[in-house]
Amino acid sequence: MPTRDSHLVKRLGHYALWPAPAVVIFYVLSSLALSPRGYFESGPPQLHKSQAPRPHPPPKGTSTMRHHTTSHLAPRRPASRRRTLLTAGAVALTLLVAGCGTSGTDAHRIRVGVSGDAAEWDVLAKEAKKRGLDVEVVPFDDYSLPNKALAAGDIELNAFQHLVFLAQSNTENGTDIVPLAPTTVVPMGLYSKKAERLTDLPDGARIAHPNDPANEGRALRLLARAKLIELKPGTGLYATADDISANPHHLRFTPVNAQQTPRLLADVDAAVINDGVAALSGIRAETALFKDDPHSPDIRPYLNVIAARAAERDNPDYAEIVKLYAGKAVQDEARRNSNGTAVHLDLSATELAGELARVAKQLKGAS
């Protein structure tokens, strides 16, 4: 027949991962709960004969055989006191286990939203672990999602967007997401499976490009620098087809989701593709018919950033993440993952905030 201790061993097996103090408290409480005498292992206190209450005489006319006084002689077991002890112990155990659950790296868990194959963040996560930070990389396959997830508190940081996209997102969604530090700036390129040079594009060529306002504007500005179209004087960062002042080659435009642009290469004459999207699709940067210069001052608004909720911009753990990203191990992986096209620019959070404000002002002027 199983003993009380064997039951305890079986029960404790379910809590093997609890910290030692919690197990001790649990064992004590279990012993108290299973003890047939509660916490008075020697039984209730015995009364001296002089202290024992006298039995009440039976009412007249009743049989003495049916009347007994055992309940008067045995004092009531102090169950309320035992329940109080057990309750207090249970509360202490709950607090102890809860405290242990939030100790260690759990208190420094940082979820980072990325888009596509951001292998450099996997490298950063390993480096962060050495410093007591638990970085979890959360991939998204749609540009519209990481900022919403950040604003909702589902992630702590994201690193997928440039300043132009961030300004547009804040305006459209009423969010207050701020850049903490730059990651890299990468070129946007014009790619084709049907032409080897710009001059090979026929009149009336169909060009696919991203349809979100931030990247559509960049794509049209790229085509203008390639001398394929002309934009109206004073056209800002958020150019649209309505801003085209000259189209000598009668190009036709097909705006699509940025992630879909590589898939249309077989159906169009050329496509403007973001560098990260091209890399994910196995498209080599050097095959571009034309691409912008990441070192040009005109490209600064397209600098990719690590972003956070404004209320948490001064989190010291985030500052550690920024330092790690600028380190050699992460930067080497970023360049490798971008086929050598990624360029890291060292701008402060104050400089980035100023650039974001300038971009946001242009956005308001365009709306």
JSON list of N, CA, C and O in Angstrom, two decimals, residues 167-195:
[
{"chain": "A", "resi": 167, "resn": "ALA", "atom": "N", "xyz": [8.02, 57.27, -41.30]},
{"chain": "A", "resi": 167, "resn": "ALA", "atom": "CA", "xyz": [7.20, 58.48, -41.25]},
{"chain": "A", "resi": 167, "resn": "ALA", "atom": "C", "xyz": [5.81, 58.24, -41.81]},
{"chain": "A", "resi": 167, "resn": "ALA", "atom": "O", "xyz": [4.80, 58.68, -41.23]},
{"chain": "A", "resi": 168, "resn": "GLN", "atom": "N", "xyz": [5.74, 57.53, -42.91]},
{"chain": "A", "resi": 168, "resn": "GLN", "atom": "CA", "xyz": [4.45, 57.21, -43.53]},
{"chain": "A", "resi": 168, "resn": "GLN", "atom": "C", "xyz": [3.60, 56.35, -42.59]},
{"chain": "A", "resi": 168, "resn": "GLN", "atom": "O", "xyz": [2.41, 56.59, -42.39]},
{"chain": "A", "resi": 169, "resn": "SER", "atom": "N", "xyz": [4.23, 55.36, -41.96]},
{"chain": "A", "resi": 169, "resn": "SER", "atom": "CA", "xyz": [3.51, 54.46, -41.06]},
{"chain": "A", "resi": 169, "resn": "SER", "atom": "C", "xyz": [2.98, 55.19, -39.83]},
{"chain": "A", "resi": 169, "resn": "SER", "atom": "O", "xyz": [1.83, 54.99, -39.41]},
{"chain": "A", "resi": 170, "resn": "ASN", "atom": "N", "xyz": [3.81, 56.05, -39.23]},
{"chain": "A", "resi": 170, "resn": "ASN", "atom": "CA", "xyz": [3.36, 56.82, -38.06]},
{"chain": "A", "resi": 170, "resn": "ASN", "atom": "C", "xyz": [2.16, 57.70, -38.41]},
{"chain": "A", "resi": 170, "resn": "ASN", "atom": "O", "xyz": [1.21, 57.83, -37.63]},
{"chain": "A", "resi": 171, "resn": "THR", "atom": "N", "xyz": [2.21, 58.32, -39.59]},
{"chain": "A", "resi": 171, "resn": "THR", "atom": "CA", "xyz": [1.13, 59.21, -40.01]},
{"chain": "A", "resi": 171, "resn": "THR", "atom": "C", "xyz": [-0.16, 58.44, -40.26]},
{"chain": "A", "resi": 171, "resn": "THR", "atom": "O", "xyz": [-1.25, 58.85, -39.83]},
{"chain": "A", "resi": 172, "resn": "GLU", "atom": "N", "xyz": [-0.05, 57.32, -40.94]},
{"chain": "A", "resi": 172, "resn": "GLU", "atom": "CA", "xyz": [-1.25, 56.55, -41.29]},
{"chain": "A", "resi": 172, "resn": "GLU", "atom": "C", "xyz": [-1.88, 55.88, -40.08]},
{"chain": "A", "resi": 172, "resn": "GLU", "atom": "O", "xyz": [-3.11, 55.74, -40.01]},
{"chain": "A", "resi": 173, "resn": "ASN", "atom": "N", "xyz": [-1.06, 55.43, -39.14]},
{"chain": "A", "resi": 173, "resn": "ASN", "atom": "CA", "xyz": [-1.57, 54.63, -38.02]},
{"chain": "A", "resi": 173, "resn": "ASN", "atom": "C", "xyz": [-1.64, 55.38, -36.70]},
{"chain": "A", "resi": 173, "resn": "ASN", "atom": "O", "xyz": [-2.06, 54.81, -35.68]},
{"chain": "A", "resi": 174, "resn": "GLY", "atom": "N", "xyz": [-1.20, 56.64, -36.69]},
{"chain": "A", "resi": 174, "resn": "GLY", "atom": "CA", "xyz": [-1.25, 57.41, -35.46]},
{"chain": "A", "resi": 174, "resn": "GLY", "atom": "C", "xyz": [-0.35, 56.88, -34.37]},
{"chain": "A", "resi": 174, "resn": "GLY", "atom": "O", "xyz": [-0.64, 57.01, -33.17]},
{"chain": "A", "resi": 175, "resn": "THR", "atom": "N", "xyz": [0.77, 56.28, -34.76]},
{"chain": "A", "resi": 175, "resn": "THR", "atom": "CA", "xyz": [1.70, 55.70, -33.80]},
{"chain": "A", "resi": 175, "resn": "THR", "atom": "C", "xyz": [2.86, 56.65, -33.52]},
{"chain": "A", "resi": 175, "resn": "THR", "atom": "O", "xyz": [3.07, 57.62, -34.24]},
{"chain": "A", "resi": 176, "resn": "ASP", "atom": "N", "xyz": [3.57, 56.37, -32.45]},
{"chain": "A", "resi": 176, "resn": "ASP", "atom": "CA", "xyz": [4.73, 57.18, -32.08]},
{"chain": "A", "resi": 176, "resn": "ASP", "atom": "C", "xyz": [5.93, 56.24, -31.95]},
{"chain": "A", "resi": 176, "resn": "ASP", "atom": "O", "xyz": [6.38, 55.91, -30.86]},
{"chain": "A", "resi": 177, "resn": "ILE", "atom": "N", "xyz": [6.42, 55.81, -33.10]},
{"chain": "A", "resi": 177, "resn": "ILE", "atom": "CA", "xyz": [7.58, 54.92, -33.16]},
{"chain": "A", "resi": 177, "resn": "ILE", "atom": "C", "xyz": [8.78, 55.74, -33.60]},
{"chain": "A", "resi": 177, "resn": "ILE", "atom": "O", "xyz": [8.69, 56.55, -34.53]},
{"chain": "A", "resi": 178, "resn": "VAL", "atom": "N", "xyz": [9.89, 55.57, -32.91]},
{"chain": "A", "resi": 178, "resn": "VAL", "atom": "CA", "xyz": [11.06, 56.42, -33.15]},
{"chain": "A", "resi": 178, "resn": "VAL", "atom": "C", "xyz": [12.28, 55.58, -33.51]},
{"chain": "A", "resi": 178, "resn": "VAL", "atom": "O", "xyz": [12.40, 54.42, -33.10]},
{"chain": "A", "resi": 179, "resn": "PRO", "atom": "N", "xyz": [13.19, 56.15, -34.29]},
{"chain": "A", "resi": 179, "resn": "PRO", "atom": "CA", "xyz": [14.44, 55.44, -34.62]},
{"chain": "A", "resi": 179, "resn": "PRO", "atom": "C", "xyz": [15.43, 55.56, -33.47]},
{"chain": "A", "resi": 179, "resn": "PRO", "atom": "O", "xyz": [15.63, 56.65, -32.92]},
{"chain": "A", "resi": 180, "resn": "LEU", "atom": "N", "xyz": [16.06, 54.46, -33.12]},
{"chain": "A", "resi": 180, "resn": "LEU", "atom": "CA", "xyz": [17.10, 54.46, -32.08]},
{"chain": "A", "resi": 180, "resn": "LEU", "atom": "C", "xyz": [18.49, 54.56, -32.68]},
{"chain": "A", "resi": 180, "resn": "LEU", "atom": "O", "xyz": [19.37, 55.22, -32.13]},
{"chain": "A", "resi": 181, "resn": "ALA", "atom": "N", "xyz": [18.70, 53.88, -33.80]},
{"chain": "A", "resi": 181, "resn": "ALA", "atom": "CA", "xyz": [20.03, 53.83, -34.40]},
{"chain": "A", "resi": 181, "resn": "ALA", "atom": "C", "xyz": [19.90, 53.34, -35.83]},
{"chain": "A", "resi": 181, "resn": "ALA", "atom": "O", "xyz": [18.93, 52.66, -36.18]},
{"chain": "A", "resi": 182, "resn": "PRO", "atom": "N", "xyz": [20.87, 53.67, -36.68]},
{"chain": "A", "resi": 182, "resn": "PRO", "atom": "CA", "xyz": [20.85, 53.16, -38.06]},
{"chain": "A", "resi": 182, "resn": "PRO", "atom": "C", "xyz": [21.31, 51.71, -38.11]},
{"chain": "A", "resi": 182, "resn": "PRO", "atom": "O", "xyz": [22.10, 51.27, -37.26]},
{"chain": "A", "resi": 183, "resn": "THR", "atom": "N", "xyz": [20.81, 50.97, -39.04]},
{"chain": "A", "resi": 183, "resn": "THR", "atom": "CA", "xyz": [21.35, 49.64, -39.31]},
{"chain": "A", "resi": 183, "resn": "THR", "atom": "C", "xyz": [22.21, 49.75, -40.58]},
{"chain": "A", "resi": 183, "resn": "THR", "atom": "O", "xyz": [23.42, 49.93, -40.48]},
{"chain": "A", "resi": 184, "resn": "THR", "atom": "N", "xyz": [21.58, 49.71, -41.72]},
{"chain": "A", "resi": 184, "resn": "THR", "atom": "CA", "xyz": [22.33, 49.85, -42.98]},
{"chain": "A", "resi": 184, "resn": "THR", "atom": "C", "xyz": [21.47, 50.61, -43.99]},
{"chain": "A", "resi": 184, "resn": "THR", "atom": "O", "xyz": [20.25, 50.74, -43.82]},
{"chain": "A", "resi": 185, "resn": "VAL", "atom": "N", "xyz": [22.10, 51.09, -45.01]},
{"chain": "A", "resi": 185, "resn": "VAL", "atom": "CA", "xyz": [21.37, 51.60, -46.17]},
{"chain": "A", "resi": 185, "resn": "VAL", "atom": "C", "xyz": [21.80, 50.73, -47.35]},
{"chain": "A", "resi": 185, "resn": "VAL", "atom": "O", "xyz": [22.98, 50.41, -47.51]},
{"chain": "A", "resi": 186, "resn": "VAL", "atom": "N", "xyz": [20.80, 50.31, -48.11]},
{"chain": "A", "resi": 186, "resn": "VAL", "atom": "CA", "xyz": [21.08, 49.40, -49.23]},
{"chain": "A", "resi": 186, "resn": "VAL", "atom": "C", "xyz": [20.45, 49.99, -50.49]},
{"chain": "A", "resi": 186, "resn": "VAL", "atom": "O", "xyz": [19.45, 50.72, -50.42]},
{"chain": "A", "resi": 187, "resn": "PRO", "atom": "N", "xyz": [21.01, 49.70, -51.64]},
{"chain": "A", "resi": 187, "resn": "PRO", "atom": "CA", "xyz": [20.49, 50.29, -52.88]},
{"chain": "A", "resi": 187, "resn": "PRO", "atom": "C", "xyz": [19.20, 49.62, -53.33]},
{"chain": "A", "resi": 187, "resn": "PRO", "atom": "O", "xyz": [18.96, 48.45, -53.07]},
{"chain": "A", "resi": 188, "resn": "MET", "atom": "N", "xyz": [18.38, 50.39, -53.98]},
{"chain": "A", "resi": 188, "resn": "MET", "atom": "CA", "xyz": [17.23, 49.86, -54.70]},
{"chain": "A", "resi": 188, "resn": "MET", "atom": "C", "xyz": [17.65, 49.73, -56.16]},
{"chain": "A", "resi": 188, "resn": "MET", "atom": "O", "xyz": [18.40, 50.57, -56.66]},
{"chain": "A", "resi": 189, "resn": "GLY", "atom": "N", "xyz": [17.23, 48.67, -56.83]},
{"chain": "A", "resi": 189, "resn": "GLY", "atom": "CA", "xyz": [17.70, 48.44, -58.19]},
{"chain": "A", "resi": 189, "resn": "GLY", "atom": "C", "xyz": [16.59, 48.13, -59.18]},
{"chain": "A", "resi": 189, "resn": "GLY", "atom": "O", "xyz": [15.48, 47.71, -58.80]},
{"chain": "A", "resi": 190, "resn": "LEU", "atom": "N", "xyz": [16.89, 48.35, -60.43]},
{"chain": "A", "resi": 190, "resn": "LEU", "atom": "CA", "xyz": [16.00, 48.00, -61.54]},
{"chain": "A", "resi": 190, "resn": "LEU", "atom": "C", "xyz": [16.54, 46.72, -62.17]},
{"chain": "A", "resi": 190, "resn": "LEU", "atom": "O", "xyz": [17.68, 46.69, -62.65]},
{"chain": "A", "resi": 191, "resn": "TYR", "atom": "N", "xyz": [15.73, 45.66, -62.18]},
{"chain": "A", "resi": 191, "resn": "TYR", "atom": "CA", "xyz": [16.18, 44.34, -62.66]},
{"chain": "A", "resi": 191, "resn": "TYR", "atom": "C", "xyz": [15.29, 43.88, -63.82]},
{"chain": "A", "resi": 191, "resn": "TYR", "atom": "O", "xyz": [14.13, 44.29, -63.94]},
{"chain": "A", "resi": 192, "resn": "SER", "atom": "N", "xyz": [15.87, 43.04, -64.65]},
{"chain": "A", "resi": 192, "resn": "SER", "atom": "CA", "xyz": [15.12, 42.53, -65.81]},
{"chain": "A", "resi": 192, "resn": "SER", "atom": "C", "xyz": [15.64, 41.14, -66.20]},
{"chain": "A", "resi": 192, "resn": "SER", "atom": "O", "xyz": [16.82, 40.84, -66.04]},
{"chain": "A", "resi": 193, "resn": "LYS", "atom": "N", "xyz": [14.73, 40.33, -66.69]},
{"chain": "A", "resi": 193, "resn": "LYS", "atom": "CA", "xyz": [15.10, 39.04, -67.29]},
{"chain": "A", "resi": 193, "resn": "LYS", "atom": "C", "xyz": [15.11, 39.12, -68.81]},
{"chain": "A", "resi": 193, "resn": "LYS", "atom": "O", "xyz": [15.50, 38.16, -69.48]},
{"chain": "A", "resi": 194, "resn": "LYS", "atom": "N", "xyz": [14.73, 40.26, -69.34]},
{"chain": "A", "resi": 194, "resn": "LYS", "atom": "CA", "xyz": [14.61, 40.41, -70.79]},
{"chain": "A", "resi": 194, "resn": "LYS", "atom": "C", "xyz": [15.59, 41.41, -71.38]},
{"chain": "A", "resi": 194, "resn": "LYS", "atom": "O", "xyz": [15.78, 41.46, -72.60]},
{"chain": "A", "resi": 195, "resn": "ALA", "atom": "N", "xyz": [16.20, 42.20, -70.52]},
{"chain": "A", "resi": 195, "resn": "ALA", "atom": "CA", "xyz": [17.14, 43.22, -71.00]},
{"chain": "A", "resi": 195, "resn": "ALA", "atom": "C", "xyz": [18.43, 43.13, -70.19]},
{"chain": "A", "resi": 195, "resn": "ALA", "atom": "O", "xyz": [18.40, 42.85, -68.98]}
]
